[in-house]
PDB file of C-alpha atoms in Angstrom:
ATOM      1  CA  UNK A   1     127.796-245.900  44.709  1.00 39.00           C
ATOM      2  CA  UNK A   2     127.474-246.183  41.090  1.00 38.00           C
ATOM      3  CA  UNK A   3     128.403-242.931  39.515  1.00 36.00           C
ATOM      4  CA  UNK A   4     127.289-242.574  36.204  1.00 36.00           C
ATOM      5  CA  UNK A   5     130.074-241.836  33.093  1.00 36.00           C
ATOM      6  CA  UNK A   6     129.109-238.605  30.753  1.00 41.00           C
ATOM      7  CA  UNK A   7     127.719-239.666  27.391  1.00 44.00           C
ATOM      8  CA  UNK A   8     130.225-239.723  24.810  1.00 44.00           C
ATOM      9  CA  UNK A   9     128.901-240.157  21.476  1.00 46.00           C
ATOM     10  CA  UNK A  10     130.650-243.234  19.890  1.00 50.00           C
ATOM     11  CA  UNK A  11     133.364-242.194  16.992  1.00 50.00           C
ATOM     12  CA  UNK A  12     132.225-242.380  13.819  1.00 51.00           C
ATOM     13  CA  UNK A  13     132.368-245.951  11.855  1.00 57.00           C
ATOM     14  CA  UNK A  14     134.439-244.580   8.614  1.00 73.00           C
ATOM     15  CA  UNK A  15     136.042-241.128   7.928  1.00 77.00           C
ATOM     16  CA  UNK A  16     136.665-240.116   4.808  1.00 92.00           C
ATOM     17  CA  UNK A  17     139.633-237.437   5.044  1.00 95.00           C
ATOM     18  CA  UNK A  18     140.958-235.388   2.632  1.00 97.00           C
ATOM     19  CA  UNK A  19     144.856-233.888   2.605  1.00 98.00           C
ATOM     20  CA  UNK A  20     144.751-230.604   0.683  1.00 98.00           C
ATOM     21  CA  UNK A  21     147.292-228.304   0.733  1.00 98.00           C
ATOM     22  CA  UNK A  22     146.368-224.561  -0.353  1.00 98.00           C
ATOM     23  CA  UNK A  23     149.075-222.687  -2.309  1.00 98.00           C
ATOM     24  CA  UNK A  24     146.844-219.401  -2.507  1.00 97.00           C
ATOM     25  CA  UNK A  25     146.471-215.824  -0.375  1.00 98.00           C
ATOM     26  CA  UNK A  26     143.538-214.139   1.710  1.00 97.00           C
ATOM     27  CA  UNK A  27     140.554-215.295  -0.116  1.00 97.00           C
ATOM     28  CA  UNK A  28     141.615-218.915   0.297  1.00 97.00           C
ATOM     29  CA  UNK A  29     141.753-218.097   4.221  1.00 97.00           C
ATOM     30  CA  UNK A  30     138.388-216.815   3.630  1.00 97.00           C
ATOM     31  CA  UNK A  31     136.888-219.828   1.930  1.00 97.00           C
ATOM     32  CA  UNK A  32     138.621-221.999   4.852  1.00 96.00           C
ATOM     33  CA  UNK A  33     137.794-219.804   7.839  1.00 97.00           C
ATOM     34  CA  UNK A  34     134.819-222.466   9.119  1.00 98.00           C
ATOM     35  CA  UNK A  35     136.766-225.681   7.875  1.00 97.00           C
ATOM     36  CA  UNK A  36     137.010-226.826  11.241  1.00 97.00           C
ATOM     37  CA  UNK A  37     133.643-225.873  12.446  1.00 97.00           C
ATOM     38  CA  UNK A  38     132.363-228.080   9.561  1.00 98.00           C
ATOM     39  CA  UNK A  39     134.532-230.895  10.470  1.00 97.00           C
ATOM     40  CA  UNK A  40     133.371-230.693  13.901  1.00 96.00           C
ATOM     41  CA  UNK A  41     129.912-230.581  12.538  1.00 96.00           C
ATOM     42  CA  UNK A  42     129.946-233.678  10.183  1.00 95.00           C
ATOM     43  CA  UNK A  43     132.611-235.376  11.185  1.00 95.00           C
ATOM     44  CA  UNK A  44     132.527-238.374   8.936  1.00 95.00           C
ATOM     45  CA  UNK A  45     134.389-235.855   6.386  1.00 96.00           C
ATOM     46  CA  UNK A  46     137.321-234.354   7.108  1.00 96.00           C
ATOM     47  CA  UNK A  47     138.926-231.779   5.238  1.00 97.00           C
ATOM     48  CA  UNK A  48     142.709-231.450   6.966  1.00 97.00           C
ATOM     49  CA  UNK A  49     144.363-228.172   5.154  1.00 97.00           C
ATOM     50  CA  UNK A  50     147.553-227.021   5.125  1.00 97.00           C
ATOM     51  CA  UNK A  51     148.434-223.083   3.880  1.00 97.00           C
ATOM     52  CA  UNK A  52     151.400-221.630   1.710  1.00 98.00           C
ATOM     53  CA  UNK A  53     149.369-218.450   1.775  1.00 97.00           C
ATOM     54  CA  UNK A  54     150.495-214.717   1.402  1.00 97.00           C
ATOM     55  CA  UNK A  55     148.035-211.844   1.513  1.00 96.00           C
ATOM     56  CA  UNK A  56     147.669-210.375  -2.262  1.00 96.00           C
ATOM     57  CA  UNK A  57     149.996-212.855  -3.248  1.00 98.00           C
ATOM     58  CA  UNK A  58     149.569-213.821  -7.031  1.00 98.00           C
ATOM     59  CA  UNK A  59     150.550-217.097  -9.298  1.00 98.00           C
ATOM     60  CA  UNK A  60     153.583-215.261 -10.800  1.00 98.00           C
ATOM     61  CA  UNK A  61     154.757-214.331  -6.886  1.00 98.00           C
ATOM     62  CA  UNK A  62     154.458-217.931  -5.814  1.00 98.00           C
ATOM     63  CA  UNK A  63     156.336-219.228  -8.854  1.00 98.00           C
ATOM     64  CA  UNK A  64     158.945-216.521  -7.745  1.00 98.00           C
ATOM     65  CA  UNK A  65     159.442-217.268  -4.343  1.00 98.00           C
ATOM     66  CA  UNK A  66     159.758-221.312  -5.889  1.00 98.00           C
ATOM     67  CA  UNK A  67     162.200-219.859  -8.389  1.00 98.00           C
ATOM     68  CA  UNK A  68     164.207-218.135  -5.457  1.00 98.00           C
ATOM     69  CA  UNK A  69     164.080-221.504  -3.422  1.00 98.00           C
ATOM     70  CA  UNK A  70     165.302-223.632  -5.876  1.00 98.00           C
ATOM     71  CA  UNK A  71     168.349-221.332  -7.149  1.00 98.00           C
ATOM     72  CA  UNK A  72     169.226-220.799  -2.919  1.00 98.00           C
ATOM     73  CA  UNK A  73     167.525-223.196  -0.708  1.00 97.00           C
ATOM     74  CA  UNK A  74     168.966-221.244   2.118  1.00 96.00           C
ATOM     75  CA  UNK A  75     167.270-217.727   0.921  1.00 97.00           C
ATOM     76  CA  UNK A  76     165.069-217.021   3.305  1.00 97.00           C
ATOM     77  CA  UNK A  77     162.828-214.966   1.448  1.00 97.00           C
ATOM     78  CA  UNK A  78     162.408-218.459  -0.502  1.00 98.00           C
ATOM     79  CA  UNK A  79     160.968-219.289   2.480  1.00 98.00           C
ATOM     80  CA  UNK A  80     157.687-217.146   3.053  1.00 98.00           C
ATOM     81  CA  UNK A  81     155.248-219.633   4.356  1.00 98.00           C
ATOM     82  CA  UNK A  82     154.900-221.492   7.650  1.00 97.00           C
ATOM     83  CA  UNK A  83     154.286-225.282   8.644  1.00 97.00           C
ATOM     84  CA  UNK A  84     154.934-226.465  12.199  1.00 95.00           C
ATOM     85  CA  UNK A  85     155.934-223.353  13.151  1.00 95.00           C
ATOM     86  CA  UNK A  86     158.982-223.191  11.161  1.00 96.00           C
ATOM     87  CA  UNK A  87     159.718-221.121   7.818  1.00 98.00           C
ATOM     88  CA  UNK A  88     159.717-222.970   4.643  1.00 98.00           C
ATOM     89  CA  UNK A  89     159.199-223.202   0.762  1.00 98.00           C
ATOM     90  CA  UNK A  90     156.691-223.973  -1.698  1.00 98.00           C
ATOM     91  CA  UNK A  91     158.797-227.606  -2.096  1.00 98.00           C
ATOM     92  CA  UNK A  92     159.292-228.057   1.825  1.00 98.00           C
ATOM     93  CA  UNK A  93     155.350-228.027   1.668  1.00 98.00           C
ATOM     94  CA  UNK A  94     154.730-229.725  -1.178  1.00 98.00           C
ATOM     95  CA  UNK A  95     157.400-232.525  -0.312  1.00 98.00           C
ATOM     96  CA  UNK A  96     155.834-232.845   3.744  1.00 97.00           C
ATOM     97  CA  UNK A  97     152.936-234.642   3.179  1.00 96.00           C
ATOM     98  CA  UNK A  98     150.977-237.483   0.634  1.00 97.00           C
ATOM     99  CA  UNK A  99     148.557-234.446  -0.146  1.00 98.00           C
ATOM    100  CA  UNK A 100     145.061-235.774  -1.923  1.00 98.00           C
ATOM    101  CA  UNK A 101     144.647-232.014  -3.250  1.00 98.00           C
ATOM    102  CA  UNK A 102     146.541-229.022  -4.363  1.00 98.00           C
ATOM    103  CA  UNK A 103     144.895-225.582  -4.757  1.00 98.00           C
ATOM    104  CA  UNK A 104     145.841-223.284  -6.906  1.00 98.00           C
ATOM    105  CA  UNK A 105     144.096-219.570  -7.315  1.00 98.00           C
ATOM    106  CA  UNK A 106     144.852-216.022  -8.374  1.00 98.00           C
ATOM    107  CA  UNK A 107     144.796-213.061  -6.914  1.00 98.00           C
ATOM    108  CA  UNK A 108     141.716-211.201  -6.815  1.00 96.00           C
ATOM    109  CA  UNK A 109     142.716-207.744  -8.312  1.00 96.00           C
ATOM    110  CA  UNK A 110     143.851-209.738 -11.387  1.00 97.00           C
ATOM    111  CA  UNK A 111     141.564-212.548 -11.333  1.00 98.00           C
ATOM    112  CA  UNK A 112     139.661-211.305 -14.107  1.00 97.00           C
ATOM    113  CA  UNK A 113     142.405-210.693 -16.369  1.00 98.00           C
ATOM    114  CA  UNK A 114     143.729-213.844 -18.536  1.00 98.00           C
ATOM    115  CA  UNK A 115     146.896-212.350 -19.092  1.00 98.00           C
ATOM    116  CA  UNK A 116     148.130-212.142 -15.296  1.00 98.00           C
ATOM    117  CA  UNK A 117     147.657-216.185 -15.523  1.00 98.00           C
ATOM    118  CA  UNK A 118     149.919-216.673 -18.036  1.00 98.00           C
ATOM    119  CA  UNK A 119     152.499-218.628 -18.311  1.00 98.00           C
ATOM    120  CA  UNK A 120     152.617-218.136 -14.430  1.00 98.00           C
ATOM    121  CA  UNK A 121     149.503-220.896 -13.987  1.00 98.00           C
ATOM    122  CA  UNK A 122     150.611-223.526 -16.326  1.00 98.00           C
ATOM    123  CA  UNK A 123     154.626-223.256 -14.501  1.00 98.00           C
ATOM    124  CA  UNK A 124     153.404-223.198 -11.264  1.00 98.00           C
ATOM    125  CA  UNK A 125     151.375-226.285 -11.701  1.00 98.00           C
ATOM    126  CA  UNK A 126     154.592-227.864 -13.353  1.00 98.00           C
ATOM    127  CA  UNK A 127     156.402-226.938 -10.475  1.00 98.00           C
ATOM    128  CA  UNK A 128     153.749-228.897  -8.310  1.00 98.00           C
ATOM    129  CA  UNK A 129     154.025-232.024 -10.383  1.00 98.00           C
ATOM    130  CA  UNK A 130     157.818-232.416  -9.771  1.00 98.00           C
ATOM    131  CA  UNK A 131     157.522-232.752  -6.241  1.00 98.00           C
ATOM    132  CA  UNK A 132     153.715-234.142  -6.004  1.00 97.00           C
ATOM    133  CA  UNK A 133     152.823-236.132  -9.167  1.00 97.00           C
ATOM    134  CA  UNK A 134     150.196-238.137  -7.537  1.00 97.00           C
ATOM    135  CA  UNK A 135     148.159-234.905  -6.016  1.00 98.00           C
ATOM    136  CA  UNK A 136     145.257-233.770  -7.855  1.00 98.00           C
ATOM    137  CA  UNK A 137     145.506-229.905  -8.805  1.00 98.00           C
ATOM    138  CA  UNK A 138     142.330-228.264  -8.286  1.00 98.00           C
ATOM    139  CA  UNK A 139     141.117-224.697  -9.439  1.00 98.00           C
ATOM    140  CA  UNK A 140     139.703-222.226  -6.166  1.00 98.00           C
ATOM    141  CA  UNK A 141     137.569-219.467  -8.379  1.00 98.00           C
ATOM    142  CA  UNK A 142     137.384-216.669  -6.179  1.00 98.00           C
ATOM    143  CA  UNK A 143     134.959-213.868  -6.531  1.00 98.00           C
ATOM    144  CA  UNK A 144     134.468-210.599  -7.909  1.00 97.00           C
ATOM    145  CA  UNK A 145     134.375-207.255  -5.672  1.00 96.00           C
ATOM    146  CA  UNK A 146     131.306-205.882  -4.335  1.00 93.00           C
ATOM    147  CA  UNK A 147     129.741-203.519  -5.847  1.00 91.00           C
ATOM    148  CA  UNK A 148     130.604-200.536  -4.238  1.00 90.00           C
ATOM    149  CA  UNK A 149     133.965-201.331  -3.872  1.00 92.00           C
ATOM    150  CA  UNK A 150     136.778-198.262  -4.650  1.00 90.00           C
ATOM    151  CA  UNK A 151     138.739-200.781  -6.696  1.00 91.00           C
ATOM    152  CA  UNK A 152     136.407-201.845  -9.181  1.00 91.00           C
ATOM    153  CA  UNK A 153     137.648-198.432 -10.847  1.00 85.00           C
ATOM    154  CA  UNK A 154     135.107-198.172 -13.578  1.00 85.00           C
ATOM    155  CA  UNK A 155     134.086-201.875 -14.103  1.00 91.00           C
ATOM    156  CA  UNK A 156     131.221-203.000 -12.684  1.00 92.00           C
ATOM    157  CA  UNK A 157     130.832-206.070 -10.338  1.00 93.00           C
ATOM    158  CA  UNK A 158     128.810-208.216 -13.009  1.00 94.00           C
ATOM    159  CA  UNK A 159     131.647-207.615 -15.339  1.00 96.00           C
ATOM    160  CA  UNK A 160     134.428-208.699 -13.162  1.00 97.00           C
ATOM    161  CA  UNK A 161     132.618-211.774 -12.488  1.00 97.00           C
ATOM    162  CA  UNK A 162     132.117-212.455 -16.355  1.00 97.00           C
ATOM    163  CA  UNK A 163     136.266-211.990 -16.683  1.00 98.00           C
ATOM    164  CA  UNK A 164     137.294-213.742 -13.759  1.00 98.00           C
ATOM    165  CA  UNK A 165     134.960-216.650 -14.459  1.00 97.00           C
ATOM    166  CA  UNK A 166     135.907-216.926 -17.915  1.00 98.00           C
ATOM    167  CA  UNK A 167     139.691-216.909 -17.166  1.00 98.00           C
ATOM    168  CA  UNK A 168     139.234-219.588 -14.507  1.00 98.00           C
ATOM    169  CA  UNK A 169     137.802-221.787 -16.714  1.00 98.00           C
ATOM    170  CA  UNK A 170     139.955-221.036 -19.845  1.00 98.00           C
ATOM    171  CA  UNK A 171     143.080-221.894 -17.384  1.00 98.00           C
ATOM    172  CA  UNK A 172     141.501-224.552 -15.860  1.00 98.00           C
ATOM    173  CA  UNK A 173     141.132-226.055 -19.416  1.00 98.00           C
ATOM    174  CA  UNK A 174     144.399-225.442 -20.622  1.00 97.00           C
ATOM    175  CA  UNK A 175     145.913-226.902 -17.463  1.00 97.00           C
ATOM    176  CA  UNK A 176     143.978-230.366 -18.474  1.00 96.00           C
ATOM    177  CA  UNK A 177     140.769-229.831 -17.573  1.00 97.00           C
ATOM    178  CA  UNK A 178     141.004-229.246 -13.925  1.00 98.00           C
ATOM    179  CA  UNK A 179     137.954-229.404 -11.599  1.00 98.00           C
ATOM    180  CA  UNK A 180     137.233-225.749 -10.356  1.00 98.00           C
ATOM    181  CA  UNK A 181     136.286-224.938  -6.577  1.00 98.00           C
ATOM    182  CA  UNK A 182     133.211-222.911  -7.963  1.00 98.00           C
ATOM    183  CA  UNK A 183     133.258-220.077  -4.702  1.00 98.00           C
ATOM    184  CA  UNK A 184     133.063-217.016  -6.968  1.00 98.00           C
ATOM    185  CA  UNK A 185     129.876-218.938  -8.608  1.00 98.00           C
ATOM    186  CA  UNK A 186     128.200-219.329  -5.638  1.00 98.00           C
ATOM    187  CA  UNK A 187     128.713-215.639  -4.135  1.00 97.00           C
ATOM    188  CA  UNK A 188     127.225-214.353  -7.684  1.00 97.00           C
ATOM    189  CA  UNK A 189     124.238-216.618  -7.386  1.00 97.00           C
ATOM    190  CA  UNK A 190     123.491-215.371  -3.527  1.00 96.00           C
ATOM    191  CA  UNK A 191     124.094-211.931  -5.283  1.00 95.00           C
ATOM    192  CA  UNK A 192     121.560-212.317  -7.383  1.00 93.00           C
ATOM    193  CA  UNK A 193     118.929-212.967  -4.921  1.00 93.00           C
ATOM    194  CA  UNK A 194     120.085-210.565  -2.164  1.00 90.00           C
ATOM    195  CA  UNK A 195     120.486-207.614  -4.906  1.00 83.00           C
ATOM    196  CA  UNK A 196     123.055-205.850  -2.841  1.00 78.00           C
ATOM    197  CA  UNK A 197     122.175-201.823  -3.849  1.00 73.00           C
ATOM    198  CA  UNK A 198     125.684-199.445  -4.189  1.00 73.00           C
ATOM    199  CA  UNK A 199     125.191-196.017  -3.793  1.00 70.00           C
ATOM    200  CA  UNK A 200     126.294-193.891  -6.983  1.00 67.00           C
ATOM    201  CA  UNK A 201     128.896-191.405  -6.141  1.00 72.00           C
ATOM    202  CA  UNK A 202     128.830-191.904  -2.333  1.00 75.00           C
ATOM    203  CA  UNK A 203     130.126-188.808  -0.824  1.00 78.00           C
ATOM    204  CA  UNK A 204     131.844-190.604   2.246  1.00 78.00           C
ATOM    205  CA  UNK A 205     132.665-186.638   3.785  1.00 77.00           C
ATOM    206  CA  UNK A 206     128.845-187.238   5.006  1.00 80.00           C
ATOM    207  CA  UNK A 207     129.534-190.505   7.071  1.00 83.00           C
ATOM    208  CA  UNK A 208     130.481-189.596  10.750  1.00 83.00           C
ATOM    209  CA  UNK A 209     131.795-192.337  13.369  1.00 84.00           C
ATOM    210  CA  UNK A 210     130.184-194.974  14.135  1.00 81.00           C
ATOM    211  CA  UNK A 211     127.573-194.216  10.933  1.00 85.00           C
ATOM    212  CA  UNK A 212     128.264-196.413   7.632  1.00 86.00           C
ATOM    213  CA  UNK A 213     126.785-196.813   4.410  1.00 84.00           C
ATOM    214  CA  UNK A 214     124.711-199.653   4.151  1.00 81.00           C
ATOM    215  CA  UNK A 215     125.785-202.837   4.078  1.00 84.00           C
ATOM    216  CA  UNK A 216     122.727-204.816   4.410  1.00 85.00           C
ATOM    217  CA  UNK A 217     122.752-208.040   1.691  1.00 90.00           C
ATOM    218  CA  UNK A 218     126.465-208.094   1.644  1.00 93.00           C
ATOM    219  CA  UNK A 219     128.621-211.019   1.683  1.00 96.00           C
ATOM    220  CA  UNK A 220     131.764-209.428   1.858  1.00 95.00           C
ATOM    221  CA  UNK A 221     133.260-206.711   5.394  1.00 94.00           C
ATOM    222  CA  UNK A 222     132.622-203.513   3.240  1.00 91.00           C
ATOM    223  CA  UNK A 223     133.143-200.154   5.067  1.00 90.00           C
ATOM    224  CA  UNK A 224     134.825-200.174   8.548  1.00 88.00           C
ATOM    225  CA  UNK A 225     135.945-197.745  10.988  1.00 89.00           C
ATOM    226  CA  UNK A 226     139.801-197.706  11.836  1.00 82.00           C
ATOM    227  CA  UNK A 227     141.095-194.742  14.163  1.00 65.00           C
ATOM    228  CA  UNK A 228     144.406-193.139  12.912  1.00 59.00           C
ATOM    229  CA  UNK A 229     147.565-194.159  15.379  1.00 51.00           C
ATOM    230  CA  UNK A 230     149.190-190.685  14.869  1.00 54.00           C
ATOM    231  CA  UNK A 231     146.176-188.652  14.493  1.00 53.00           C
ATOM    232  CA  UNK A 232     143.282-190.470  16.407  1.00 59.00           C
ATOM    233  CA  UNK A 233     141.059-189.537  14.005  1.00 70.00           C
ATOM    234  CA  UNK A 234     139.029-192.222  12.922  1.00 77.00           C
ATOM    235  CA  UNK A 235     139.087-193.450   8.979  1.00 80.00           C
ATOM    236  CA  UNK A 236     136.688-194.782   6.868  1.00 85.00           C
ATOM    237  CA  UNK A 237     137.932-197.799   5.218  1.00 88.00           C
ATOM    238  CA  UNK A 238     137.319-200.520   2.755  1.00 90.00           C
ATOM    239  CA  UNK A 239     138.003-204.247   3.006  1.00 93.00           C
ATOM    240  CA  UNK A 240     136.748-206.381   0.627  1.00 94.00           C
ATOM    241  CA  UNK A 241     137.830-209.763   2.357  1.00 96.00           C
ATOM    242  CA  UNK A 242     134.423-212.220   3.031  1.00 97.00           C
ATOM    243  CA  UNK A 243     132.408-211.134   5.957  1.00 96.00           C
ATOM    244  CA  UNK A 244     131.167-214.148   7.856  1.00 97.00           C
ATOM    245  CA  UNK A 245     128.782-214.808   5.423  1.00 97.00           C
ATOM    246  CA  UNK A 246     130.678-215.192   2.706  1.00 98.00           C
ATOM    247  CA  UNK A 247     133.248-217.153   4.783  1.00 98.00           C
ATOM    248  CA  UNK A 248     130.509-220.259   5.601  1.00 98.00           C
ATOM    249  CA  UNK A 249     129.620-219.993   1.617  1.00 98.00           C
ATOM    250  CA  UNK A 250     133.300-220.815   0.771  1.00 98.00           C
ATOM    251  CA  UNK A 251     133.794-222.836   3.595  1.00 98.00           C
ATOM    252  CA  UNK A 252     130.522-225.226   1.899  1.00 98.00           C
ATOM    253  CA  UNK A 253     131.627-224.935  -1.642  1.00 98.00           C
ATOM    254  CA  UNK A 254     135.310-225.801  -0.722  1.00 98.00           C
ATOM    255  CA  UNK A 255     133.388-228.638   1.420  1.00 98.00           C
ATOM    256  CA  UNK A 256     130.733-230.297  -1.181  1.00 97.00           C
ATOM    257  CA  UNK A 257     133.484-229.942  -4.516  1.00 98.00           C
ATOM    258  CA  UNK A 258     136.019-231.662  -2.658  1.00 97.00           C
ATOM    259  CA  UNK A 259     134.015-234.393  -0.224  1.00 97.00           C
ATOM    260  CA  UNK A 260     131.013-234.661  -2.177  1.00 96.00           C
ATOM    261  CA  UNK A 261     129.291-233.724   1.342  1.00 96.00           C
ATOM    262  CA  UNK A 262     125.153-231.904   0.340  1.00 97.00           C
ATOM    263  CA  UNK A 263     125.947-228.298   2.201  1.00 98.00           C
ATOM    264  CA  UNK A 264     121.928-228.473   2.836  1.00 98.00           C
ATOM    265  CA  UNK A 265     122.740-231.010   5.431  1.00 97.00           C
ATOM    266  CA  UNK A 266     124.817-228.792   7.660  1.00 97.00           C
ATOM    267  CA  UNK A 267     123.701-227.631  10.903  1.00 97.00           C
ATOM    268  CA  UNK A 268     126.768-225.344  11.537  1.00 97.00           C
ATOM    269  CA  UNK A 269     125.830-221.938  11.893  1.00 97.00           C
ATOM    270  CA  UNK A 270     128.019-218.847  12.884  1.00 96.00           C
ATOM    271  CA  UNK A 271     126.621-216.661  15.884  1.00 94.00           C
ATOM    272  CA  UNK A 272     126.731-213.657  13.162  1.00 93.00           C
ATOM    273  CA  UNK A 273     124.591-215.365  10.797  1.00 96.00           C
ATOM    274  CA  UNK A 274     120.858-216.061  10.970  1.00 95.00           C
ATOM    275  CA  UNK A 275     119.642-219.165  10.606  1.00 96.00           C
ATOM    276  CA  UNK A 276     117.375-217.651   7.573  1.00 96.00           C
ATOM    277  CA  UNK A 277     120.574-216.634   5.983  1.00 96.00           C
ATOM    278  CA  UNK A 278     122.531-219.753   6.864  1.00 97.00           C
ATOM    279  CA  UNK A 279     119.937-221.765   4.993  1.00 97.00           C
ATOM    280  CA  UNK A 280     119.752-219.717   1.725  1.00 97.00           C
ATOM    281  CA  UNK A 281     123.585-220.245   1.666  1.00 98.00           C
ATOM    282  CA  UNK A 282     123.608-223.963   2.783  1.00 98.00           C
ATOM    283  CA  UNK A 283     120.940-224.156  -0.476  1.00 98.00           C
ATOM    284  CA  UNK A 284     122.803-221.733  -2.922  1.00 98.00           C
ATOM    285  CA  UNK A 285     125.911-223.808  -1.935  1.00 98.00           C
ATOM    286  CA  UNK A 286     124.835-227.154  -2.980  1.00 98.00           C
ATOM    287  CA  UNK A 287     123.167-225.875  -6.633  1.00 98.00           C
ATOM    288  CA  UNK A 288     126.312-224.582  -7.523  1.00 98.00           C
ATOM    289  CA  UNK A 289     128.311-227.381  -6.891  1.00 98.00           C
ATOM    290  CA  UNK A 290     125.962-230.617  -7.498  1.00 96.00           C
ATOM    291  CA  UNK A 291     123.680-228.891 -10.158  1.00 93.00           C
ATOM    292  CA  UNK A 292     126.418-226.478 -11.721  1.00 93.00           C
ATOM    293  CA  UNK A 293     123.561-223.081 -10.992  1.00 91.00           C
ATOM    294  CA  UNK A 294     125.444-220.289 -12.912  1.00 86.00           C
ATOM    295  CA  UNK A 295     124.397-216.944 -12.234  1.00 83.00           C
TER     296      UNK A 295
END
């Protein structure tokens, strides 16, 4: 008898694959959070990503740990990233692969201050050349804090974005015109239409478990519960890492600056996201990268 094989949808005729390696922190595990999702979901284009990421970790704290490397190759806290399961530097990464694209970002408590990117930027992509002349260097602009977030400490979230997008751009410049992974672009564009509304002044002695402010229109985790270890008590906390949301918006920026691929084409669509939302941000996506929207 005859038994019939399961379909299995013939490979693809040409992929077009792109090697980037990401020399960033959190928000560039954000941005890359649905990478494989999206390769899975178009997969003619391949992004294939490798991370020398630290959490909070800045340009001048990369160039350090470089700097550390080079004067002691057998440091290990030269050594703070891992490939292949194995500890290794900035150069060990750098040196293990023909990589298409290097990221560079900074950290997003000083992202909107020009001075924390200098000379740290313009060293750090000298250090890159040395061991990867052929890679292109490419700018990830991460975004500004939501607006009810602790740390904005008297600046408001408009303002952040206005510094932090200036400085990207002003580096990117000086570093020879660099192309710029617009993220922080697109998150202030969605802003703009969601019109995410921060209480004044919240008095967070009000909030009792589970309750939470709102956090409808948000693109980024927000407030949080978190019970105590010692105490049991549970906290109120702050994260201002990208919610899932915010995640697929980098993920389709990162995707469409550096394959060229329309977001508005995608079909992937996390189980926390509506398919309303996941279309505003497949749209807002694409006009920031193909028709350069600015908020």
């Amino acid at each position: 008898m005859h038994r019939q094989s399961a379909h299995v949808p013939p490979a693809p005729a040409t992929t077009t694959e792109l090697k980037v390696l990401v020399v960033g922190n959190s928000f560039s595990r954000n941005a890359n959070f649905y990478r494989e999702d999206l390769n899975r979901d178009n997969p003619r284009y391949k992004l294939t990503v490798a991370e020398a990421e630290i959490g909070g970790c800045s340009l001048e704290k990369h160039l350090n740990l470089a700097s550390i490397n080079e004067q002691n190759p057998d440091a290990a806290e030269g050594k703070p990233y891992i490939y292949n399961g194995q500890s290794v530097s900035l150069r060990d990464m750098l040196i293990a692969q023909d990589w298409d694209v290097v990221t560079i970002q900074q950290v997003s408590s000083l992202s909107d201050d020009i001075a924390s990117y200098r000379p740290y930027a313009q060293e750090l992509c000298n250090y890159i050349i040395k061991y990867r002349p052929k890679s292109e260097i490419v700018v990830h602009e991460t975004w500004a804090d939501r607006a009810d977030n602790p740390r904005l400490s008297g600046k408001t979230q408009l303002t952040m974005y206005r510094n932090l997008v200036a400085s990207y751009r002003t580096i990117a410049n000086e570093l020879g015109d660099l192309r710029i992974i617009p993220v922080g672009s697109a998150f202030q564009n969605i802003r703009n239409i969601w019109k995410f509304q921060a209480v004044p002044n919240l008095d967070l002695e009000k909030f009792k478990y589970p309750d939470l402010p709102s956090q409808q229109k948000s693109l980024c985790i927000g407030w949080s519960w978190d019970q105590g270890q010692e105490s049991g008590e549970q906290n109120l906390l702050y994260d201002h890492h990208a919610n899932n949301a915010g995640c697929l918006l980098g993920a389709l920026v990162w995707r469409e600056t550096l394959l060229g691929v329309d977001s508005r084409n995608s079909k992937f669509c996390p189980p926390e996201v509506s398919q309303e939302t996941a279309e505003i941000i497949r749209r807002i996506a694409h006009e920031t990268v193909a028709n350069g929207l600015r908020p």
